[in-house]
Every structure is written in C-alpha cells, then in structure tokens.
Amino acid sequence: MTYAQGWDAAQVGFGPGVRALVEEELLPDRSVVVRTGTYVVDPPFFGNGDIGRVAVCGAVNELAVTGAEPRHIALGIVLEAGLPLGLVHRLTASVRTAAAEAGVAIAAVDTQVVRAGEADRVFVTTTAFGVLGAGPTLDLHAVRPGDRIVVTGPLGSHAAHLVSLRDGLGYEHHVPSDCAPLAGLMRTVSADLRHARTVVAGGLAEVLRQAAAGRGLTLRVDESALPVRHEARVALGARGLAPLDAACAGCLCLFVPPEHTGRVLAALHAHPHGRLAAVVGEVTAGPTGDVEFRSPDGRLRTRTVPAGSVPERLL
C-alpha cells in the first residue's frame, strides 16, 4: 500500500461518519477544508526529491483539487533509530522548500523515533488546511456527458524514477520524479472545471475507475493521446507495469466542460507544471459506469480493475 489517503474511512474501520463529524462539528465554518495523507516511499530519498517533498506536495495537491486554497500544513514524522543525521537534515530542508513552493506555512511538526527496522527509515503523515474561495465547488456529481478529460502532465514519471532506482535500470537520470505542488496550477484553471483529482496510487486507471463508478457514466479514453515519456514507458515496462497504472506525484486529472477546454489548455500550457497537458478522453452518456479505452488501432476495450486495487508500492 502506498498511503492511506485514497481509502474511504469506512474501508479502514472508522465508519462513514468520520468526515461528516470533522466537517460539521469540529469545523463549523464550512469554508475550512482539511486533508490528511500518510506517506511511504521506496526509496525515501531519491534523485530529485524525497519523502518530505512527496508528503508536502501530496497533501497540498489533495486539498487544491477540492477548489480550496491551501494555507497551513502539520506533519508527523516517524524516524528509525540510526538514520544518518545528514538525511534528517535533507528531509527537513526538503519539507521547508516544498512548503515555500506551495505557499503554505508549517503550523506544527511532531517526531517519533522507533527501533531500527520498524519504519523503512522514515514515514511521514501530513495534514493540510485550507479555505474555500469564491469559485465553484469541484464535485464529481457536476460532471456531465461531453466533458473532456484532461491530464496536466506525463503519466508515470514518478513511479518510473523509483522503479529505475530500485532495480538499477539507469533511467532515473532521464526521467525525474514529477513531484510538485500544484495549488498554483489549480488556481489558474479551477473556475473552468467541473471536477479534479490527483493521479496517485493506482495511476490514472484507478482515478477514472472511481470517477466512472461514482458518477454512473461511461468514460472513454484515447490511449494514443496519453502523454508518457519514452524513458518512463521503458522503465515501467521492464517491471510489467503500464503507465495507466503508475503513480504520479505531480499530475492531475481534470474534468472540463467542452466550451472551456481551449481556455484550460492554454492556461495549463503557460504554467511550468502543465506544459505537456493533454485532452485524453471524454465523458459519454453511457450509464454503465465503466472506462473504455480506445487503442491506437481504433478498437474499444474495457479494462477491468478490481475496486480498491492498488499496484505494488510505487510512491
């Protein structure tokens, strides 16, 4: 399992009332939005980042796709005894840098040390706090037939970078992790969106499966339109993984009304983290709640992905 962020509260034993309790009783001001994620990365320190950056960016991005403006983060860090002090300094510097990039303040940090071998060097839990702006609420139920499906960047780069490092493939120098805070990118396009999601555990395939099932409409994706770096495709292929199933750390899936697609793409292409954004599919009126993939030769197929399944640990 990569991190618990993608699981519904009921799936892990807390029951469906947890979110309602937080939003309605603990946070009576409904303009406040909170998101929490627990992050495990293998390896936790990699070429152009580390678990600290992944944890800050991940929580901020989960908040940003709700349409909220991230303001503060709080972190809980579990360290293994014996972790070199140099890596601890790298982690804390990375957290500060990522928070500054994201435009959020670090409100609180708690650390715990466990015995060597009990935490895979370091685990991080991050909670992001934000406020809703004047823009529309980005809700899955707002998605309509005809809406375009847009991804904001190449798929699978983060997973490919880690796979290459773990297996000694040598591609990590050519395909860096895409880990980045995306609240600024969301700010430029949120007024023109119906819905948005991060592309994390399970990759784009899992995001689309959840969206199709939750909305009860059929999504159709053009595989030839998917942006994937050649090196990422090769690295993932060496492990028998498809880019559609690979986790990203700096990519969003957006649902855009057709009349706003041109404006959204122009805004994305003007942003440093959206230059390779692409329309990859559309929402159809089909009531099956499936995801159909059109192969380069024009054939349509339904890709069966069991509910809640997540490929091997990639983040």
PDB file of C-alpha atoms in Angstrom:
ATOM      1  CA  MET A   1       0.000   0.000   0.000  1.00  0.00           C
ATOM      2  CA  THR A   2       1.384   3.398  -0.879  1.00  0.00           C
ATOM      3  CA  TYR A   3      -0.564   5.583   1.513  1.00  0.00           C
ATOM      4  CA  ALA A   4      -3.935   5.611   3.208  1.00  0.00           C
ATOM      5  CA  GLN A   5      -5.111   8.820   1.561  1.00  0.00           C
ATOM      6  CA  GLY A   6      -7.036   7.061  -1.182  1.00  0.00           C
ATOM      7  CA  TRP A   7      -9.070   4.846   1.155  1.00  0.00           C
ATOM      8  CA  ASP A   8     -12.563   5.693   2.304  1.00  0.00           C
ATOM      9  CA  ALA A   9     -12.957   5.945   6.093  1.00  0.00           C
ATOM     10  CA  ALA A  10     -15.366   3.011   6.128  1.00  0.00           C
ATOM     11  CA  GLN A  11     -12.793   0.772   4.415  1.00  0.00           C
ATOM     12  CA  VAL A  12     -10.337   1.110   7.284  1.00  0.00           C
ATOM     13  CA  GLY A  13     -12.857   0.716  10.090  1.00  0.00           C
ATOM     14  CA  PHE A  14     -13.697   4.287  11.077  1.00  0.00           C
ATOM     15  CA  GLY A  15     -17.168   4.368   9.531  1.00  0.00           C
ATOM     16  CA  PRO A  16     -18.749   6.848   7.104  1.00  0.00           C
ATOM     17  CA  GLY A  17     -19.497   9.431   9.786  1.00  0.00           C
ATOM     18  CA  VAL A  18     -15.878  10.463  10.295  1.00  0.00           C
ATOM     19  CA  ARG A  19     -15.730  13.067   7.534  1.00  0.00           C
ATOM     20  CA  ALA A  20     -19.174  14.420   8.466  1.00  0.00           C
ATOM     21  CA  LEU A  21     -18.073  14.783  12.090  1.00  0.00           C
ATOM     22  CA  VAL A  22     -14.966  16.719  11.093  1.00  0.00           C
ATOM     23  CA  GLU A  23     -16.700  18.992   8.624  1.00  0.00           C
ATOM     24  CA  GLU A  24     -19.925  19.654  10.523  1.00  0.00           C
ATOM     25  CA  GLU A  25     -18.955  19.573  14.205  1.00  0.00           C
ATOM     26  CA  LEU A  26     -15.229  20.044  14.562  1.00  0.00           C
ATOM     27  CA  LEU A  27     -15.127  22.584  11.717  1.00  0.00           C
ATOM     28  CA  PRO A  28     -18.427  24.504  11.874  1.00  0.00           C
ATOM     29  CA  ASP A  29     -17.026  27.065   9.449  1.00  0.00           C
ATOM     30  CA  ARG A  30     -17.659  25.133   6.235  1.00  0.00           C
ATOM     31  CA  SER A  31     -15.149  27.284   4.363  1.00  0.00           C
ATOM     32  CA  VAL A  32     -12.333  25.336   6.082  1.00  0.00           C
ATOM     33  CA  VAL A  33     -11.116  22.206   4.269  1.00  0.00           C
ATOM     34  CA  VAL A  34      -8.746  19.584   5.716  1.00  0.00           C
ATOM     35  CA  ARG A  35      -6.959  16.688   4.014  1.00  0.00           C
ATOM     36  CA  THR A  36      -4.583  14.150   5.558  1.00  0.00           C
ATOM     37  CA  GLY A  37      -2.245  11.627   3.963  1.00  0.00           C
ATOM     38  CA  THR A  38       0.267   9.112   5.315  1.00  0.00           C
ATOM     39  CA  TYR A  39       3.240   8.682   3.001  1.00  0.00           C
ATOM     40  CA  VAL A  40       5.592   5.754   2.478  1.00  0.00           C
ATOM     41  CA  VAL A  41       8.186   5.970  -0.287  1.00  0.00           C
ATOM     42  CA  ASP A  42      10.639   3.321  -1.525  1.00  0.00           C
ATOM     43  CA  PRO A  43      13.337   4.566  -1.587  1.00  0.00           C
ATOM     44  CA  PRO A  44      12.508   7.501   0.736  1.00  0.00           C
ATOM     45  CA  PHE A  45      15.401   9.564  -0.662  1.00  0.00           C
ATOM     46  CA  PHE A  46      15.640   9.614  -4.451  1.00  0.00           C
ATOM     47  CA  GLY A  47      17.204  11.510  -7.325  1.00  0.00           C
ATOM     48  CA  ASN A  48      15.367  14.838  -7.374  1.00  0.00           C
ATOM     49  CA  GLY A  49      13.346  14.568  -4.176  1.00  0.00           C
ATOM     50  CA  ASP A  50      12.490  12.629  -1.055  1.00  0.00           C
ATOM     51  CA  ILE A  51       9.607  11.574   1.149  1.00  0.00           C
ATOM     52  CA  GLY A  52       9.400  15.053   2.719  1.00  0.00           C
ATOM     53  CA  ARG A  53       8.699  16.678  -0.628  1.00  0.00           C
ATOM     54  CA  VAL A  54       6.246  13.940  -1.597  1.00  0.00           C
ATOM     55  CA  ALA A  55       4.362  14.351   1.694  1.00  0.00           C
ATOM     56  CA  VAL A  56       4.036  18.138   1.482  1.00  0.00           C
ATOM     57  CA  CYS A  57       3.112  18.184  -2.202  1.00  0.00           C
ATOM     58  CA  GLY A  58       0.717  15.267  -1.840  1.00  0.00           C
ATOM     59  CA  ALA A  59      -1.324  16.815   0.956  1.00  0.00           C
ATOM     60  CA  VAL A  60      -1.350  20.253  -0.679  1.00  0.00           C
ATOM     61  CA  ASN A  61      -2.462  18.791  -4.007  1.00  0.00           C
ATOM     62  CA  GLU A  62      -5.252  16.748  -2.401  1.00  0.00           C
ATOM     63  CA  LEU A  63      -6.535  19.954  -0.865  1.00  0.00           C
ATOM     64  CA  ALA A  64      -6.142  22.016  -4.031  1.00  0.00           C
ATOM     65  CA  VAL A  65      -8.280  19.682  -6.161  1.00  0.00           C
ATOM     66  CA  THR A  66     -11.261  20.403  -3.897  1.00  0.00           C
ATOM     67  CA  GLY A  67     -11.099  24.035  -5.017  1.00  0.00           C
ATOM     68  CA  ALA A  68      -9.701  25.168  -1.654  1.00  0.00           C
ATOM     69  CA  GLU A  69      -6.695  27.416  -1.178  1.00  0.00           C
ATOM     70  CA  PRO A  70      -4.013  25.658   0.950  1.00  0.00           C
ATOM     71  CA  ARG A  71      -2.793  27.739   3.897  1.00  0.00           C
ATOM     72  CA  HIS A  72      -1.111  25.551   6.540  1.00  0.00           C
ATOM     73  CA  ILE A  73       0.324  22.059   6.963  1.00  0.00           C
ATOM     74  CA  ALA A  74       1.119  19.935  10.017  1.00  0.00           C
ATOM     75  CA  LEU A  75       3.457  16.956   9.898  1.00  0.00           C
ATOM     76  CA  GLY A  76       4.029  13.803  11.937  1.00  0.00           C
ATOM     77  CA  ILE A  77       7.372  12.133  11.195  1.00  0.00           C
ATOM     78  CA  VAL A  78       8.411   8.634  12.293  1.00  0.00           C
ATOM     79  CA  LEU A  79      12.172   8.076  12.102  1.00  0.00           C
ATOM     80  CA  GLU A  80      14.146   4.874  12.534  1.00  0.00           C
ATOM     81  CA  ALA A  81      16.891   4.902  15.112  1.00  0.00           C
ATOM     82  CA  GLY A  82      20.230   5.159  13.354  1.00  0.00           C
ATOM     83  CA  LEU A  83      19.041   7.225  10.387  1.00  0.00           C
ATOM     84  CA  PRO A  84      22.077   9.351   9.425  1.00  0.00           C
ATOM     85  CA  LEU A  85      21.805  12.936  10.607  1.00  0.00           C
ATOM     86  CA  GLY A  86      22.603  14.153   7.110  1.00  0.00           C
ATOM     87  CA  LEU A  87      19.436  12.513   5.799  1.00  0.00           C
ATOM     88  CA  VAL A  88      17.389  14.044   8.611  1.00  0.00           C
ATOM     89  CA  HIS A  89      18.712  17.486   7.634  1.00  0.00           C
ATOM     90  CA  ARG A  90      17.921  16.739   3.988  1.00  0.00           C
ATOM     91  CA  LEU A  91      14.378  15.775   4.940  1.00  0.00           C
ATOM     92  CA  THR A  92      13.702  18.906   6.977  1.00  0.00           C
ATOM     93  CA  ALA A  93      15.214  21.178   4.324  1.00  0.00           C
ATOM     94  CA  SER A  94      13.069  19.483   1.675  1.00  0.00           C
ATOM     95  CA  VAL A  95       9.912  19.982   3.746  1.00  0.00           C
ATOM     96  CA  ARG A  96      10.686  23.693   4.185  1.00  0.00           C
ATOM     97  CA  THR A  97      11.447  24.147   0.484  1.00  0.00           C
ATOM     98  CA  ALA A  98       8.322  22.319  -0.681  1.00  0.00           C
ATOM     99  CA  ALA A  99       6.143  24.288   1.741  1.00  0.00           C
ATOM    100  CA  ALA A 100       7.609  27.550   0.450  1.00  0.00           C
ATOM    101  CA  GLU A 101       6.947  26.479  -3.158  1.00  0.00           C
ATOM    102  CA  ALA A 102       3.380  25.568  -2.238  1.00  0.00           C
ATOM    103  CA  GLY A 103       2.832  28.862  -0.417  1.00  0.00           C
ATOM    104  CA  VAL A 104       1.840  27.198   2.850  1.00  0.00           C
ATOM    105  CA  ALA A 105       3.060  27.731   6.414  1.00  0.00           C
ATOM    106  CA  ILE A 106       4.270  24.826   8.557  1.00  0.00           C
ATOM    107  CA  ALA A 107       1.949  25.047  11.551  1.00  0.00           C
ATOM    108  CA  ALA A 108       3.168  22.069  13.596  1.00  0.00           C
ATOM    109  CA  VAL A 109       5.628  19.180  13.468  1.00  0.00           C
ATOM    110  CA  ASP A 110       5.826  16.114  15.703  1.00  0.00           C
ATOM    111  CA  THR A 111       8.530  13.444  15.506  1.00  0.00           C
ATOM    112  CA  GLN A 112       8.831   9.964  16.969  1.00  0.00           C
ATOM    113  CA  VAL A 113      11.760   7.545  16.848  1.00  0.00           C
ATOM    114  CA  VAL A 114      11.266   3.776  16.555  1.00  0.00           C
ATOM    115  CA  ARG A 115      13.754   0.929  16.654  1.00  0.00           C
ATOM    116  CA  ALA A 116      15.858   0.223  13.572  1.00  0.00           C
ATOM    117  CA  GLY A 117      13.968  -1.868  11.030  1.00  0.00           C
ATOM    118  CA  GLU A 118      10.492  -0.797  12.138  1.00  0.00           C
ATOM    119  CA  ALA A 119       9.799   2.106   9.758  1.00  0.00           C
ATOM    120  CA  ASP A 120      11.731   1.644   6.499  1.00  0.00           C
ATOM    121  CA  ARG A 121      13.878   4.618   7.609  1.00  0.00           C
ATOM    122  CA  VAL A 122      11.112   7.243   7.673  1.00  0.00           C
ATOM    123  CA  PHE A 123       7.316   7.623   7.359  1.00  0.00           C
ATOM    124  CA  VAL A 124       5.505  10.967   7.171  1.00  0.00           C
ATOM    125  CA  THR A 125       1.885  11.945   7.848  1.00  0.00           C
ATOM    126  CA  THR A 126       0.826  15.363   6.574  1.00  0.00           C
ATOM    127  CA  THR A 127      -2.368  17.315   7.204  1.00  0.00           C
ATOM    128  CA  ALA A 128      -3.146  20.294   5.003  1.00  0.00           C
ATOM    129  CA  PHE A 129      -5.577  23.055   5.988  1.00  0.00           C
ATOM    130  CA  GLY A 130      -7.179  25.451   3.520  1.00  0.00           C
ATOM    131  CA  VAL A 131     -10.136  27.674   2.851  1.00  0.00           C
ATOM    132  CA  LEU A 132     -12.668  27.604   0.057  1.00  0.00           C
ATOM    133  CA  GLY A 133     -12.542  30.561  -2.277  1.00  0.00           C
ATOM    134  CA  ALA A 134     -15.291  32.252  -4.225  1.00  0.00           C
ATOM    135  CA  GLY A 135     -15.032  29.770  -7.108  1.00  0.00           C
ATOM    136  CA  PRO A 136     -17.304  26.812  -7.796  1.00  0.00           C
ATOM    137  CA  THR A 137     -17.216  23.640  -5.706  1.00  0.00           C
ATOM    138  CA  LEU A 138     -15.444  20.935  -7.697  1.00  0.00           C
ATOM    139  CA  ASP A 139     -17.767  17.999  -7.238  1.00  0.00           C
ATOM    140  CA  LEU A 140     -17.882  14.684  -9.081  1.00  0.00           C
ATOM    141  CA  HIS A 141     -21.654  14.968  -9.445  1.00  0.00           C
ATOM    142  CA  ALA A 142     -21.166  18.118 -11.520  1.00  0.00           C
ATOM    143  CA  VAL A 143     -19.545  16.059 -14.306  1.00  0.00           C
ATOM    144  CA  ARG A 144     -21.712  15.882 -17.463  1.00  0.00           C
ATOM    145  CA  PRO A 145     -21.687  13.869 -20.707  1.00  0.00           C
ATOM    146  CA  GLY A 146     -19.486  15.656 -23.220  1.00  0.00           C
ATOM    147  CA  ASP A 147     -16.997  16.902 -20.634  1.00  0.00           C
ATOM    148  CA  ARG A 148     -13.382  16.443 -21.646  1.00  0.00           C
ATOM    149  CA  ILE A 149     -10.843  14.525 -19.559  1.00  0.00           C
ATOM    150  CA  VAL A 150      -7.539  16.382 -19.268  1.00  0.00           C
ATOM    151  CA  VAL A 151      -4.294  15.299 -17.623  1.00  0.00           C
ATOM    152  CA  THR A 152      -1.911  18.055 -16.611  1.00  0.00           C
ATOM    153  CA  GLY A 153       1.342  16.234 -17.345  1.00  0.00           C
ATOM    154  CA  PRO A 154       3.072  12.998 -18.370  1.00  0.00           C
ATOM    155  CA  LEU A 155       1.925   9.807 -16.681  1.00  0.00           C
ATOM    156  CA  GLY A 156       4.100   7.512 -14.604  1.00  0.00           C
ATOM    157  CA  SER A 157       7.268   9.600 -14.340  1.00  0.00           C
ATOM    158  CA  HIS A 158       7.447   9.389 -10.545  1.00  0.00           C
ATOM    159  CA  ALA A 159       6.849   5.638 -10.476  1.00  0.00           C
ATOM    160  CA  ALA A 160       9.333   5.061 -13.308  1.00  0.00           C
ATOM    161  CA  HIS A 161      12.006   7.065 -11.490  1.00  0.00           C
ATOM    162  CA  LEU A 162      11.602   4.961  -8.326  1.00  0.00           C
ATOM    163  CA  VAL A 163      11.381   1.661 -10.198  1.00  0.00           C
ATOM    164  CA  SER A 164      14.560   2.501 -12.088  1.00  0.00           C
ATOM    165  CA  LEU A 165      16.389   3.375  -8.866  1.00  0.00           C
ATOM    166  CA  ARG A 166      15.243   0.220  -7.072  1.00  0.00           C
ATOM    167  CA  ASP A 167      16.103  -2.089  -9.961  1.00  0.00           C
ATOM    168  CA  GLY A 168      19.257  -0.332 -11.163  1.00  0.00           C
ATOM    169  CA  LEU A 169      17.860   0.272 -14.649  1.00  0.00           C
ATOM    170  CA  GLY A 170      19.650   3.581 -15.151  1.00  0.00           C
ATOM    171  CA  TYR A 171      16.637   5.529 -16.447  1.00  0.00           C
ATOM    172  CA  GLU A 172      16.308   7.675 -13.314  1.00  0.00           C
ATOM    173  CA  HIS A 173      18.766  10.172 -14.824  1.00  0.00           C
ATOM    174  CA  HIS A 174      16.482  10.646 -17.833  1.00  0.00           C
ATOM    175  CA  VAL A 175      13.062  10.572 -16.174  1.00  0.00           C
ATOM    176  CA  PRO A 176      12.974  12.569 -12.924  1.00  0.00           C
ATOM    177  CA  SER A 177      10.113  12.377 -10.465  1.00  0.00           C
ATOM    178  CA  ASP A 178       7.299  14.784 -11.328  1.00  0.00           C
ATOM    179  CA  CYS A 179       6.662  15.599  -7.648  1.00  0.00           C
ATOM    180  CA  ALA A 180       5.440  19.214  -7.413  1.00  0.00           C
ATOM    181  CA  PRO A 181       2.935  21.375  -5.522  1.00  0.00           C
ATOM    182  CA  LEU A 182       0.039  22.133  -7.856  1.00  0.00           C
ATOM    183  CA  ALA A 183      -2.102  24.638  -5.958  1.00  0.00           C
ATOM    184  CA  GLY A 184      -0.830  27.445  -8.193  1.00  0.00           C
ATOM    185  CA  LEU A 185      -1.700  25.482 -11.315  1.00  0.00           C
ATOM    186  CA  MET A 186      -5.175  24.739  -9.955  1.00  0.00           C
ATOM    187  CA  ARG A 187      -5.660  28.422  -9.201  1.00  0.00           C
ATOM    188  CA  THR A 188      -5.314  29.268 -12.898  1.00  0.00           C
ATOM    189  CA  VAL A 189      -7.981  26.820 -14.095  1.00  0.00           C
ATOM    190  CA  SER A 190     -10.351  25.955 -11.225  1.00  0.00           C
ATOM    191  CA  ALA A 191     -13.047  28.415 -12.321  1.00  0.00           C
ATOM    192  CA  ASP A 192     -13.399  26.479 -15.595  1.00  0.00           C
ATOM    193  CA  LEU A 193     -13.535  22.944 -14.153  1.00  0.00           C
ATOM    194  CA  ARG A 194     -16.281  20.573 -13.112  1.00  0.00           C
ATOM    195  CA  HIS A 195     -14.101  18.239 -11.053  1.00  0.00           C
ATOM    196  CA  ALA A 196     -10.435  17.431 -10.370  1.00  0.00           C
ATOM    197  CA  ARG A 197      -8.452  14.576  -8.839  1.00  0.00           C
ATOM    198  CA  THR A 198      -4.829  13.810  -8.131  1.00  0.00           C
ATOM    199  CA  VAL A 199      -3.273  10.939 -10.087  1.00  0.00           C
ATOM    200  CA  VAL A 200      -1.610   8.961  -7.302  1.00  0.00           C
ATOM    201  CA  ALA A 201      -1.891   5.343  -6.099  1.00  0.00           C
ATOM    202  CA  GLY A 202      -3.265   3.142  -8.877  1.00  0.00           C
ATOM    203  CA  GLY A 203      -2.498   5.736 -11.530  1.00  0.00           C
ATOM    204  CA  LEU A 204      -4.913   7.288 -13.998  1.00  0.00           C
ATOM    205  CA  ALA A 205      -6.737   3.970 -14.448  1.00  0.00           C
ATOM    206  CA  GLU A 206      -7.800   3.958 -10.784  1.00  0.00           C
ATOM    207  CA  VAL A 207      -8.798   7.644 -10.863  1.00  0.00           C
ATOM    208  CA  LEU A 208     -11.011   7.054 -13.902  1.00  0.00           C
ATOM    209  CA  ARG A 209     -12.487   3.847 -12.477  1.00  0.00           C
ATOM    210  CA  GLN A 210     -13.525   5.642  -9.306  1.00  0.00           C
ATOM    211  CA  ALA A 211     -14.936   8.606 -11.229  1.00  0.00           C
ATOM    212  CA  ALA A 212     -16.923   6.437 -13.642  1.00  0.00           C
ATOM    213  CA  ALA A 213     -18.358   4.288 -10.856  1.00  0.00           C
ATOM    214  CA  GLY A 214     -19.120   7.267  -8.632  1.00  0.00           C
ATOM    215  CA  ARG A 215     -20.839   9.267 -11.366  1.00  0.00           C
ATOM    216  CA  GLY A 216     -22.526   6.323 -13.126  1.00  0.00           C
ATOM    217  CA  LEU A 217     -21.364   7.448 -16.558  1.00  0.00           C
ATOM    218  CA  THR A 218     -19.003   5.851 -19.062  1.00  0.00           C
ATOM    219  CA  LEU A 219     -15.610   7.468 -19.628  1.00  0.00           C
ATOM    220  CA  ARG A 220     -13.849   6.965 -22.955  1.00  0.00           C
ATOM    221  CA  VAL A 221     -10.078   7.403 -23.163  1.00  0.00           C
ATOM    222  CA  ASP A 222      -7.872   7.597 -26.256  1.00  0.00           C
ATOM    223  CA  GLU A 223      -4.689   5.678 -25.405  1.00  0.00           C
ATOM    224  CA  SER A 224      -2.743   7.346 -28.212  1.00  0.00           C
ATOM    225  CA  ALA A 225      -3.381  10.734 -26.574  1.00  0.00           C
ATOM    226  CA  LEU A 226      -1.868   9.779 -23.206  1.00  0.00           C
ATOM    227  CA  PRO A 227       1.314  11.782 -22.527  1.00  0.00           C
ATOM    228  CA  VAL A 228       4.060   9.370 -21.426  1.00  0.00           C
ATOM    229  CA  ARG A 229       7.807   9.929 -21.624  1.00  0.00           C
ATOM    230  CA  HIS A 230       9.610   7.235 -23.614  1.00  0.00           C
ATOM    231  CA  GLU A 231      12.035   6.527 -20.766  1.00  0.00           C
ATOM    232  CA  ALA A 232       9.160   6.166 -18.305  1.00  0.00           C
ATOM    233  CA  ARG A 233       7.378   3.703 -20.579  1.00  0.00           C
ATOM    234  CA  VAL A 234      10.545   1.605 -20.949  1.00  0.00           C
ATOM    235  CA  ALA A 235      11.351   1.615 -17.217  1.00  0.00           C
ATOM    236  CA  LEU A 236       7.810   0.641 -16.254  1.00  0.00           C
ATOM    237  CA  GLY A 237       7.656  -1.971 -18.991  1.00  0.00           C
ATOM    238  CA  ALA A 238      10.728  -3.662 -17.543  1.00  0.00           C
ATOM    239  CA  ARG A 239       8.617  -4.449 -14.488  1.00  0.00           C
ATOM    240  CA  GLY A 240       5.495  -5.340 -16.462  1.00  0.00           C
ATOM    241  CA  LEU A 241       3.736  -2.117 -15.401  1.00  0.00           C
ATOM    242  CA  ALA A 242       1.568   0.074 -17.621  1.00  0.00           C
ATOM    243  CA  PRO A 243       1.749   3.899 -17.431  1.00  0.00           C
ATOM    244  CA  LEU A 244      -2.013   3.922 -16.823  1.00  0.00           C
ATOM    245  CA  ASP A 245      -1.471   2.088 -13.524  1.00  0.00           C
ATOM    246  CA  ALA A 246       1.606   4.017 -12.433  1.00  0.00           C
ATOM    247  CA  ALA A 247       1.540   6.555  -9.635  1.00  0.00           C
ATOM    248  CA  CYS A 248       2.366  10.182 -10.276  1.00  0.00           C
ATOM    249  CA  ALA A 249       3.287  12.857  -7.743  1.00  0.00           C
ATOM    250  CA  GLY A 250       2.654  15.975  -9.799  1.00  0.00           C
ATOM    251  CA  CYS A 251      -0.189  15.207 -12.204  1.00  0.00           C
ATOM    252  CA  LEU A 252      -3.912  15.946 -12.019  1.00  0.00           C
ATOM    253  CA  CYS A 253      -6.930  14.600 -13.868  1.00  0.00           C
ATOM    254  CA  LEU A 254      -9.398  17.358 -14.731  1.00  0.00           C
ATOM    255  CA  PHE A 255     -12.987  17.171 -15.987  1.00  0.00           C
ATOM    256  CA  VAL A 256     -13.623  20.191 -18.188  1.00  0.00           C
ATOM    257  CA  PRO A 257     -16.785  21.440 -19.972  1.00  0.00           C
ATOM    258  CA  PRO A 258     -16.149  21.272 -23.743  1.00  0.00           C
ATOM    259  CA  GLU A 259     -16.619  25.028 -24.179  1.00  0.00           C
ATOM    260  CA  HIS A 260     -13.859  25.721 -21.635  1.00  0.00           C
ATOM    261  CA  THR A 261     -11.319  23.174 -22.872  1.00  0.00           C
ATOM    262  CA  GLY A 262      -9.329  25.551 -25.056  1.00  0.00           C
ATOM    263  CA  ARG A 263      -9.023  28.116 -22.285  1.00  0.00           C
ATOM    264  CA  VAL A 264      -7.994  25.488 -19.728  1.00  0.00           C
ATOM    265  CA  LEU A 265      -5.337  24.009 -22.029  1.00  0.00           C
ATOM    266  CA  ALA A 266      -3.922  27.448 -22.798  1.00  0.00           C
ATOM    267  CA  ALA A 267      -3.636  28.211 -19.072  1.00  0.00           C
ATOM    268  CA  LEU A 268      -2.048  24.840 -18.336  1.00  0.00           C
ATOM    269  CA  HIS A 269       0.469  25.122 -21.160  1.00  0.00           C
ATOM    270  CA  ALA A 270       1.532  28.522 -19.830  1.00  0.00           C
ATOM    271  CA  HIS A 271       2.287  27.054 -16.397  1.00  0.00           C
ATOM    272  CA  PRO A 272       5.623  25.315 -15.650  1.00  0.00           C
ATOM    273  CA  HIS A 273       3.847  22.189 -14.342  1.00  0.00           C
ATOM    274  CA  GLY A 274       1.299  21.978 -17.160  1.00  0.00           C
ATOM    275  CA  ARG A 275       3.289  22.389 -20.363  1.00  0.00           C
ATOM    276  CA  LEU A 276       2.553  18.826 -21.532  1.00  0.00           C
ATOM    277  CA  ALA A 277      -1.123  18.826 -20.529  1.00  0.00           C
ATOM    278  CA  ALA A 278      -3.388  16.982 -22.952  1.00  0.00           C
ATOM    279  CA  VAL A 279      -7.001  16.038 -23.590  1.00  0.00           C
ATOM    280  CA  VAL A 280      -7.093  12.247 -23.259  1.00  0.00           C
ATOM    281  CA  GLY A 281     -10.792  11.430 -23.393  1.00  0.00           C
ATOM    282  CA  GLU A 282     -14.362  12.429 -22.710  1.00  0.00           C
ATOM    283  CA  VAL A 283     -17.387  11.588 -20.626  1.00  0.00           C
ATOM    284  CA  THR A 284     -20.154   9.799 -22.524  1.00  0.00           C
ATOM    285  CA  ALA A 285     -23.819   9.325 -21.752  1.00  0.00           C
ATOM    286  CA  GLY A 286     -23.357   5.581 -21.347  1.00  0.00           C
ATOM    287  CA  PRO A 287     -24.849   4.593 -17.970  1.00  0.00           C
ATOM    288  CA  THR A 288     -22.569   1.605 -17.326  1.00  0.00           C
ATOM    289  CA  GLY A 289     -20.075   3.397 -15.072  1.00  0.00           C
ATOM    290  CA  ASP A 290     -17.186   1.806 -16.993  1.00  0.00           C
ATOM    291  CA  VAL A 291     -13.987   3.145 -18.502  1.00  0.00           C
ATOM    292  CA  GLU A 292     -13.466   2.361 -22.189  1.00  0.00           C
ATOM    293  CA  PHE A 293     -10.027   2.626 -23.748  1.00  0.00           C
ATOM    294  CA  ARG A 294      -9.589   3.234 -27.466  1.00  0.00           C
ATOM    295  CA  SER A 295      -6.364   1.590 -28.653  1.00  0.00           C
ATOM    296  CA  PRO A 296      -4.227   3.181 -31.404  1.00  0.00           C
ATOM    297  CA  ASP A 297      -5.831   0.820 -33.948  1.00  0.00           C
ATOM    298  CA  GLY A 298      -9.292   2.141 -33.054  1.00  0.00           C
ATOM    299  CA  ARG A 299     -10.595  -0.792 -31.014  1.00  0.00           C
ATOM    300  CA  LEU A 300     -12.519  -0.151 -27.807  1.00  0.00           C
ATOM    301  CA  ARG A 301     -11.913  -2.271 -24.731  1.00  0.00           C
ATOM    302  CA  THR A 302     -12.976  -2.163 -21.108  1.00  0.00           C
ATOM    303  CA  ARG A 303     -10.095  -2.539 -18.712  1.00  0.00           C
ATOM    304  CA  THR A 304     -11.156  -4.470 -15.618  1.00  0.00           C
ATOM    305  CA  VAL A 305      -9.567  -3.129 -12.444  1.00  0.00           C
ATOM    306  CA  PRO A 306     -10.898  -4.562  -9.147  1.00  0.00           C
ATOM    307  CA  ALA A 307     -12.351  -1.923  -6.850  1.00  0.00           C
ATOM    308  CA  GLY A 308      -9.807  -0.546  -4.418  1.00  0.00           C
ATOM    309  CA  SER A 309      -6.893  -2.386  -6.003  1.00  0.00           C
ATOM    310  CA  VAL A 310      -3.554  -0.650  -5.964  1.00  0.00           C
ATOM    311  CA  PRO A 311      -0.465  -1.928  -7.809  1.00  0.00           C
ATOM    312  CA  GLU A 312       2.728  -2.578  -5.909  1.00  0.00           C
ATOM    313  CA  ARG A 313       4.172   0.157  -3.758  1.00  0.00           C
ATOM    314  CA  LEU A 314       5.397   2.864  -6.114  1.00  0.00           C
ATOM    315  CA  LEU A 315       5.379   6.074  -4.100  1.00  0.00           C
TER     316      LEU A 315
END
